[in-house]
Tab-separated table of C-alpha atoms in Angstrom:
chain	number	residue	atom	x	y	z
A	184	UNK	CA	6.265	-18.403	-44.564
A	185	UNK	CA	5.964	-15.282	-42.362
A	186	UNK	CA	7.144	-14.845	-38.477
A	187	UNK	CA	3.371	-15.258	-36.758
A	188	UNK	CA	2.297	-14.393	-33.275
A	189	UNK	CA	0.664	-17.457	-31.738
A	190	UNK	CA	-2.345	-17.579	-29.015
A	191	UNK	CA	-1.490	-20.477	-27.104
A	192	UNK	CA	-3.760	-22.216	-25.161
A	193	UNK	CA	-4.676	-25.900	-23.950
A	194	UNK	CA	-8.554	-26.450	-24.841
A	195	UNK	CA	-11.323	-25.836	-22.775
A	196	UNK	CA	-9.057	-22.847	-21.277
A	197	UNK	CA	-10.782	-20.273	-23.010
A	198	UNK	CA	-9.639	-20.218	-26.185
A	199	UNK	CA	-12.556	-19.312	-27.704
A	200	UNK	CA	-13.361	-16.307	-25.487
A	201	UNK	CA	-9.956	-15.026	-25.760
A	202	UNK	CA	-10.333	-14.989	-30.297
A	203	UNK	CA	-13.331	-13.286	-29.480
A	204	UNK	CA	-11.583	-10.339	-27.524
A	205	UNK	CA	-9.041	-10.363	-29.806
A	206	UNK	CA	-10.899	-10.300	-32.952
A	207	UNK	CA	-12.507	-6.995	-31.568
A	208	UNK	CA	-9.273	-5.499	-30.778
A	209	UNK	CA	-8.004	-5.689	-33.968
A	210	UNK	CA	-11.526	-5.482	-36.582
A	211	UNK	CA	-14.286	-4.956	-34.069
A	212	UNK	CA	-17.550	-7.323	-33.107
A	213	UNK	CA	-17.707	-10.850	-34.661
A	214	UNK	CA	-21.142	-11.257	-36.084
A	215	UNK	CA	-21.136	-15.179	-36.336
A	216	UNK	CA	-18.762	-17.176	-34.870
A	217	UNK	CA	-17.212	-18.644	-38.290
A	218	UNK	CA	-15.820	-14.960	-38.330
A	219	UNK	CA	-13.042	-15.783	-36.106
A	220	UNK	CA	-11.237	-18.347	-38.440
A	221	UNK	CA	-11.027	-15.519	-40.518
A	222	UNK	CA	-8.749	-13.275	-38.512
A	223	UNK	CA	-7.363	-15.552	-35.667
A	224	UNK	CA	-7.876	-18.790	-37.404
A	225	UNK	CA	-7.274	-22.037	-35.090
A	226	UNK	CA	-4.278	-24.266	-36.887
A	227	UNK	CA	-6.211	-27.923	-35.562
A	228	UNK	CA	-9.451	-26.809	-37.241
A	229	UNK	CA	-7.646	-26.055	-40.813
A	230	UNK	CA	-4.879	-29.254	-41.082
A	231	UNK	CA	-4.752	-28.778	-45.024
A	232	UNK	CA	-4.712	-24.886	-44.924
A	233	UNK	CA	-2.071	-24.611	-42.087
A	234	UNK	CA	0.961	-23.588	-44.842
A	235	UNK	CA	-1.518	-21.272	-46.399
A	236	UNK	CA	-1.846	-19.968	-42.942
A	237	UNK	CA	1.128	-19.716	-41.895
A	238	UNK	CA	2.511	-17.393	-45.455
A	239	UNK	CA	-0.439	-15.424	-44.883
A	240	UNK	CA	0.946	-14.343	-41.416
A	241	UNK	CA	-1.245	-12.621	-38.714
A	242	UNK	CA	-2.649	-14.149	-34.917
A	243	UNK	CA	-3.156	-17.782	-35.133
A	244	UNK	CA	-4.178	-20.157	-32.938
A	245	UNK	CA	-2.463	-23.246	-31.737
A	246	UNK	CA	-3.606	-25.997	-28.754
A	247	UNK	CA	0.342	-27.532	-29.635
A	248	UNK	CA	2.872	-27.646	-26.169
A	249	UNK	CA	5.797	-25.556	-27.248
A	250	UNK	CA	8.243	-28.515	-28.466
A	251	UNK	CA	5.406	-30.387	-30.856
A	252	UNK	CA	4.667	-26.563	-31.921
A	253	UNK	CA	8.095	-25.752	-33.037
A	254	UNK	CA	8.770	-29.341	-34.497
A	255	UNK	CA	5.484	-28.508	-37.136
A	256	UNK	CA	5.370	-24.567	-37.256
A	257	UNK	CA	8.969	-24.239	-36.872
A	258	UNK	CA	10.572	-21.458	-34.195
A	259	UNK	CA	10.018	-18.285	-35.920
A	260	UNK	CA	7.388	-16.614	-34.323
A	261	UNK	CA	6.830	-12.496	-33.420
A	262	UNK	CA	6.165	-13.487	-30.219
A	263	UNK	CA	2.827	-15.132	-28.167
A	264	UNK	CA	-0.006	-14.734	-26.025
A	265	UNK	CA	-0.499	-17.787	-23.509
A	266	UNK	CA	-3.918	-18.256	-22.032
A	267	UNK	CA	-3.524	-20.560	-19.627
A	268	UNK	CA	-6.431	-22.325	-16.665
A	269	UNK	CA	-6.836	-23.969	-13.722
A	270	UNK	CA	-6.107	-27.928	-14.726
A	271	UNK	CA	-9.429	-29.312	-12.502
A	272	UNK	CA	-12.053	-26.963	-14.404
A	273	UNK	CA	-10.163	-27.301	-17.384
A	274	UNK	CA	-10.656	-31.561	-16.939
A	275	UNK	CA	-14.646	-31.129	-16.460
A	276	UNK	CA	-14.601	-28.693	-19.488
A	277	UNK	CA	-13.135	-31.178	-21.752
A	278	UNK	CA	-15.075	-34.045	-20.089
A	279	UNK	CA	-18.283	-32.263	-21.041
A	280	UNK	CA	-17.080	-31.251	-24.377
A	281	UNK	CA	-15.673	-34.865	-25.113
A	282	UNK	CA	-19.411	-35.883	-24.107
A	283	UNK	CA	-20.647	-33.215	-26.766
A	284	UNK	CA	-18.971	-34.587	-29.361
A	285	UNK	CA	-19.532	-38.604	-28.584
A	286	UNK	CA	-23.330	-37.991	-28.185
A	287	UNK	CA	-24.230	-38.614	-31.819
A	288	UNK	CA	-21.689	-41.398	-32.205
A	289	UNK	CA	-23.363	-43.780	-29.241
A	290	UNK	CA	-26.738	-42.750	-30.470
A	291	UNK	CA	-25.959	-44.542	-33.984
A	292	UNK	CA	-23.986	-47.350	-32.471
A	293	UNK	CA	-26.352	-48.194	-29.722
A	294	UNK	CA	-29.824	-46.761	-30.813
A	295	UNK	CA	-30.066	-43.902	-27.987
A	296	UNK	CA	-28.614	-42.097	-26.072
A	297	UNK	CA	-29.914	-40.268	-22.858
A	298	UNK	CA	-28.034	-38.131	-19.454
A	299	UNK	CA	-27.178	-41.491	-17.727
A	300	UNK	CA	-25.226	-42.488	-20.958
A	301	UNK	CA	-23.466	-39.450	-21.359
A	302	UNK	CA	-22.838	-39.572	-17.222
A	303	UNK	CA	-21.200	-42.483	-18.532
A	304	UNK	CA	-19.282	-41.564	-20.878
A	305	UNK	CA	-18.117	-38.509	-18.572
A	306	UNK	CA	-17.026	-40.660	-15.739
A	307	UNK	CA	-15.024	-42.794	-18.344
A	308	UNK	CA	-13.374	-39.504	-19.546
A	309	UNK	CA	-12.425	-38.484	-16.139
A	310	UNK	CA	-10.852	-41.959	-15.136
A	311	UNK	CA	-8.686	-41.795	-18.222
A	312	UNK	CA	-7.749	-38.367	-17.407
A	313	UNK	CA	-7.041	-38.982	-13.653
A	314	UNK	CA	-4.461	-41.908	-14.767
A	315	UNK	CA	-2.512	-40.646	-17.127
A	316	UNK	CA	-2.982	-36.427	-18.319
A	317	UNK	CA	-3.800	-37.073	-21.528
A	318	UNK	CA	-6.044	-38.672	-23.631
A	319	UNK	CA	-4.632	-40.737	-27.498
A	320	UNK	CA	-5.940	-37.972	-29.300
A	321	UNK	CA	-3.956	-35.086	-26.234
A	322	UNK	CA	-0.834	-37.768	-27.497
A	323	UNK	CA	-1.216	-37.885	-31.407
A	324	UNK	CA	-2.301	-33.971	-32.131
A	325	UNK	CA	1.059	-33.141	-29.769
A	326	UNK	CA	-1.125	-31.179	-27.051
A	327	UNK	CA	0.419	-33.240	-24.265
A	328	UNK	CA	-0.848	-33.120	-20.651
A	329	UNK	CA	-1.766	-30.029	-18.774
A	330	UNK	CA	1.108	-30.145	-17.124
A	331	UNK	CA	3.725	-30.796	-20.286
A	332	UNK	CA	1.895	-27.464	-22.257
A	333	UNK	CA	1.862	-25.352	-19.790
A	334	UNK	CA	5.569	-25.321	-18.539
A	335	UNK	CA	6.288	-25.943	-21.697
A	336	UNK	CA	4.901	-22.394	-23.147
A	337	UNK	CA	6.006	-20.666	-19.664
A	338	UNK	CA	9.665	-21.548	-20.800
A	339	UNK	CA	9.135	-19.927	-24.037
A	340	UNK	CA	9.143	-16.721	-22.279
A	341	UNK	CA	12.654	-16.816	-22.016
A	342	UNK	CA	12.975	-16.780	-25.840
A	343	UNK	CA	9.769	-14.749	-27.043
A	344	UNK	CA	7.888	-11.313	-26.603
A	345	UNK	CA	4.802	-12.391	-25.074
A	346	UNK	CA	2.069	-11.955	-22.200
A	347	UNK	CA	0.709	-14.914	-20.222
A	348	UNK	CA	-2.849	-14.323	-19.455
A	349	UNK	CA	-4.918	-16.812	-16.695
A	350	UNK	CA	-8.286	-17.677	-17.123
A	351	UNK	CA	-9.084	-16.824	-13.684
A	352	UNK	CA	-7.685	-13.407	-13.647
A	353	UNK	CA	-9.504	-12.535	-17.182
A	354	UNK	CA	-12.477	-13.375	-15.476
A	355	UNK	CA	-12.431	-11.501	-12.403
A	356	UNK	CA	-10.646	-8.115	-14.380
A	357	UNK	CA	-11.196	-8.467	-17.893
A	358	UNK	CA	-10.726	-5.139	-18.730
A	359	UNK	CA	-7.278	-4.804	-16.932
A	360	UNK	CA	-6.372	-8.561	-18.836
A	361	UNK	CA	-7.759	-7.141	-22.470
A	362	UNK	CA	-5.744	-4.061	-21.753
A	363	UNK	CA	-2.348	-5.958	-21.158
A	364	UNK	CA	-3.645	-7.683	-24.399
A	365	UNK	CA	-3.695	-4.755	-26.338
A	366	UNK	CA	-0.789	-3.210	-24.967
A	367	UNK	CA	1.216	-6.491	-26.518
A	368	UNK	CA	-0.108	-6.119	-29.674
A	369	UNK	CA	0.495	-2.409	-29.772
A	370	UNK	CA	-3.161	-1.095	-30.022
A	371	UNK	CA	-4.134	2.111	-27.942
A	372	UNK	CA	-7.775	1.517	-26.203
A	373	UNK	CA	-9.530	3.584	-23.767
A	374	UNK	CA	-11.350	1.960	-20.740
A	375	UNK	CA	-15.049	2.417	-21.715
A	376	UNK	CA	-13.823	0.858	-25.402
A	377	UNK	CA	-12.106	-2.021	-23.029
A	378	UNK	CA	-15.008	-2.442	-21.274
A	379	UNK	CA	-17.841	-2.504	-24.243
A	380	UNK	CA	-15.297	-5.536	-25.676
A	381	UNK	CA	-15.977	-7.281	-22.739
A	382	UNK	CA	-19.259	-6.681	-22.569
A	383	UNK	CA	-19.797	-7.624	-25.826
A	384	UNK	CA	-17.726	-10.735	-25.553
A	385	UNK	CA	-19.606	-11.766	-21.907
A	386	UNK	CA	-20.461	-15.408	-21.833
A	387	UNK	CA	-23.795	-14.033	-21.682
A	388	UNK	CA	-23.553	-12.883	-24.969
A	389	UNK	CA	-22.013	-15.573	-26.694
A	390	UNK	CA	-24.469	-18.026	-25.232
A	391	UNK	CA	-26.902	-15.794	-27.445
A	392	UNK	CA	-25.067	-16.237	-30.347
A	393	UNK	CA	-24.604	-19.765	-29.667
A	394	UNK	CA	-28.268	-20.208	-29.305
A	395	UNK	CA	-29.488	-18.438	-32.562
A	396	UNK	CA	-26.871	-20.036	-34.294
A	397	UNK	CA	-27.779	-23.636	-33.721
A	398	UNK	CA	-31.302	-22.854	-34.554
A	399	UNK	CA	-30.060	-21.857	-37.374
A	400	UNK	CA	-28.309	-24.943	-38.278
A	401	UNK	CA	-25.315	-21.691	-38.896
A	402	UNK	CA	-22.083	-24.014	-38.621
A	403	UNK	CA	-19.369	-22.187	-37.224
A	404	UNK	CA	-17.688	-22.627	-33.264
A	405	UNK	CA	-21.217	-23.061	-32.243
A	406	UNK	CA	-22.781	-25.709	-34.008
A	407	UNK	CA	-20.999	-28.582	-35.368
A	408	UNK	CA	-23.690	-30.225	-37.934
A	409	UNK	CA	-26.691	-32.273	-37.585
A	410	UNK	CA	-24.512	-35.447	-36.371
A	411	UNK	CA	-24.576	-33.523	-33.145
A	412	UNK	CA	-28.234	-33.003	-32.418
A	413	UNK	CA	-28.365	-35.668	-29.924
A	414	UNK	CA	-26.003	-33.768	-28.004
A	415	UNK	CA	-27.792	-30.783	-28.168
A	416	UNK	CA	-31.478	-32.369	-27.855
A	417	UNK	CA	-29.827	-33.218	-24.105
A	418	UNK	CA	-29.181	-29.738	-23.836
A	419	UNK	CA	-24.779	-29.945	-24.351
A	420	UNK	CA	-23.231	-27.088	-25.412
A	421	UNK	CA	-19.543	-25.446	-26.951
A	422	UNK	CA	-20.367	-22.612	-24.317
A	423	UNK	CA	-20.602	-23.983	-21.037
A	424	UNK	CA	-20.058	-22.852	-17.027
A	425	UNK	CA	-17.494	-20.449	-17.694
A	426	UNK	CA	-16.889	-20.936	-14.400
A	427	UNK	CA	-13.805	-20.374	-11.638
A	428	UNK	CA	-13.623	-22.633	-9.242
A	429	UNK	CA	-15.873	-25.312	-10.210
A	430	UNK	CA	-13.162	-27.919	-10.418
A	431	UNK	CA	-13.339	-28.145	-6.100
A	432	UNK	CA	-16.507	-30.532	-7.278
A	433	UNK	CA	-14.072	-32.978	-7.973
A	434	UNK	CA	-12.899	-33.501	-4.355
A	435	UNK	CA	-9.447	-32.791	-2.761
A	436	UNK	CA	-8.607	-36.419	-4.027
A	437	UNK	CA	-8.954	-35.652	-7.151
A	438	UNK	CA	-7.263	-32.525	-6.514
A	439	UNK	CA	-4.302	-34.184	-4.754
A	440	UNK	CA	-4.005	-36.312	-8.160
A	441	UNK	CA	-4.149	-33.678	-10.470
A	442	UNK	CA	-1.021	-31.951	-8.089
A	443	UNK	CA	0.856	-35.602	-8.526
A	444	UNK	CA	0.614	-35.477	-11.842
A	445	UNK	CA	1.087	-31.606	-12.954
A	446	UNK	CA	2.676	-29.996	-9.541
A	447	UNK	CA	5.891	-28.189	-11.057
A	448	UNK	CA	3.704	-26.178	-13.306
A	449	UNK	CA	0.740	-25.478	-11.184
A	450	UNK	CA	2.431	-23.832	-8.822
A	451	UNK	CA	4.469	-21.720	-11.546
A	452	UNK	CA	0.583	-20.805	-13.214
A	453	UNK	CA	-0.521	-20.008	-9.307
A	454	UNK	CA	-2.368	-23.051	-9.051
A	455	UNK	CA	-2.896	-25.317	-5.892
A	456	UNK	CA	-4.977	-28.523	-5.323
A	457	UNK	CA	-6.671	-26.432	-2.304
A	458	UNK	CA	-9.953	-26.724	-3.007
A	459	UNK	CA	-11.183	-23.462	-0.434
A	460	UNK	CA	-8.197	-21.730	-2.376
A	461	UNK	CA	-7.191	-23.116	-6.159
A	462	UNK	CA	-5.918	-20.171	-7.490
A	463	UNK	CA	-3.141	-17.571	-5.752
A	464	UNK	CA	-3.828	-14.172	-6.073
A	465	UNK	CA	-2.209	-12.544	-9.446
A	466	UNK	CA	-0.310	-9.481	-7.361
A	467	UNK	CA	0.688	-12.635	-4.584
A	468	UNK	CA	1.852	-14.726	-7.510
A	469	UNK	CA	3.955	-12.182	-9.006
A	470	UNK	CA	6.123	-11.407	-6.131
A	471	UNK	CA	6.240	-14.749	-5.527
A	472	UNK	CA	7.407	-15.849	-9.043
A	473	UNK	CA	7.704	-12.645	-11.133
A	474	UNK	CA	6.199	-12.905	-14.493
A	475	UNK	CA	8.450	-11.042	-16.650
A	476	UNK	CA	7.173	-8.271	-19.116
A	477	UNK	CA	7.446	-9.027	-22.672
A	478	UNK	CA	10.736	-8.984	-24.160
A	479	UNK	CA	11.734	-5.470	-25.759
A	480	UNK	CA	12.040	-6.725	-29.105
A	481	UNK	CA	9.772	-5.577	-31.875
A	482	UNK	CA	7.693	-7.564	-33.520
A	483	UNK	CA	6.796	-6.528	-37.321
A	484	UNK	CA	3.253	-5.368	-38.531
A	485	UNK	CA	1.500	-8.042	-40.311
A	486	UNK	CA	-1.603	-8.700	-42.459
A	487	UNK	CA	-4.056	-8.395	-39.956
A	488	UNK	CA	-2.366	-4.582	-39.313
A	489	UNK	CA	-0.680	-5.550	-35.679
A	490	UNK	CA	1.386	-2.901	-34.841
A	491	UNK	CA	4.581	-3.637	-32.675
A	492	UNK	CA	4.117	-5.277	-29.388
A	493	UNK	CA	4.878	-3.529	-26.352
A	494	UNK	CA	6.278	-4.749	-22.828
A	495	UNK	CA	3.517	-5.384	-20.959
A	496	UNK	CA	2.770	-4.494	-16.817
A	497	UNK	CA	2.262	-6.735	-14.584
């Protein structure tokens, strides 16, 4: 087994986005979304190919906190990139995907299924959430709770070249974000090619895809299989919001909660439970708690032709 660079990200925190950026950064535009286990393949969607994987070398994927991570990959890594989100639009993400994925299940169990079910089913998700961070499944694949992933891959730093990228902040700058990206894994791109990436990789566009791809019955991120056309008859989707912000819907009670439970490491992301103000300014955050540039160790070429990281600006 090769040294790998991970991309490190609890779901729903825009995981899928981020391959997409990538995967254009290092062979250009996806053309179906199966493309992207090719290059950046996810570890949790390949469980009997991960050793294959992992000799191969490259940019993989991993939803694993740091300790669970290092226990099954082992420590050798070239560094990572951490995507990291906002834990309250991160909870309604997964609620809605969790209610995606159910749909077909309570249809065959109970005969139907319709939006008050799945309203249902999403309410039961939060409660679950709300009490505890973490769901069996968060427990047994070794994801833990927001709270346990995120410090937990914010502590890595200390030990690994890498670049923490929010959600938030790839949204509002993307092409200053993809840049920082780039500059990590050593690739030279000007502005306007920054900027057609992005463009490309809009949610806009991969709604599109998304679209053509389920009538297609194409499986790949997009569509899951026929057991989930019940889901998407009610109009559920892998693509949703992409919002900022949209967490504040849950009210500053369920804010306040979400602070009990994952407080340290919120406020080391930039994260409050403010719902007028969930997310601290990137240039604010840093001179409040500097994010340090990525180690200045090299990490070697691979595979998938990454050339040596760089430190990367703030």
């Amino acid at each position: 087994m090769v040294p790998c660079t991970w991309l490190a990200t609890y779901p729903k925190s825009g995981t899928t986005w981020t391959r997409f950026l990538i995967h254009e950064l290092l062979v250009g535009p996806a053309a179906r979304s199966s493309d992207l286990d090719a290059v950046i393949p996810s570890i949790h969607a390949n469980h009997q190919d991960w050793k294959r994987h992992l000799e191969r070398g490259g940019i993989l994927c991993t939803h694993k906190e740091h300790g669970r991570h290092t226990e099954k990959y082992g420590t050798e890594m070239h560094g990572f990139i951490h995507v990291v989100r906002h834990p309250a639009d991160v909870l309604l993400s997964e609620a809605r995907f969790f209610c995606l994925m159910q749909a077909g299940d309570v249809e065959r169990r109970e005969g139907s299924v319709d939006a008050a079910r799945l309203d249902g089913l999403f309410a039961d998700y939060l409660t679950v959430m709300m009490h505890g961070g973490q769901t069996e499944k968060h427990r047994r694949v070794g994801m833990g709770t927001w709270g346990e992933h995120t410090a937990s891959w914010l502590a890595a730093r200390a030990h690994y070249p890498h670049v923490v990228i929010r959600y938030e902040d790839l949204t509002q700058d993307p092409v200053h974000e993809l840049r920082r990206i780039a500059v990590f894994l050593g690739l030279e791109r000007s502005n306007d090619e920054l900027g057609s990436i992005v463009e490309r990789c809009s949610a806009d566009a991969l709604r599109r895809m998304q679209e053509l791809e389920i009538a297609r019955r194409e499986t790949g991120r997009f569509y899951h299989g026929d057991e989930f056309k019940p889901a998407y008859d009610l109009g559920l989707r892998f693509v949703g919001k992409a919002m900022v912000g949209e967490g504040k819907q849950l009210g500053v009670q369920a804010l306040e909660r979400l602070e009990e439970l994952f407080g340290e490491a919120m406020t080391r992301a930039g994260y409050t439970a403010d719902p007028d103000d969930p997310v601290v300014a990137a240039a604010r955050l840093r001179g409040l708690i500097p994010l340090p540039d990525v180690a200045a160790e090299a990490l070697h070429a691979t595979t998938t032709g990454l050339a040596t990281p760089k430190a990367v600006a703030s």
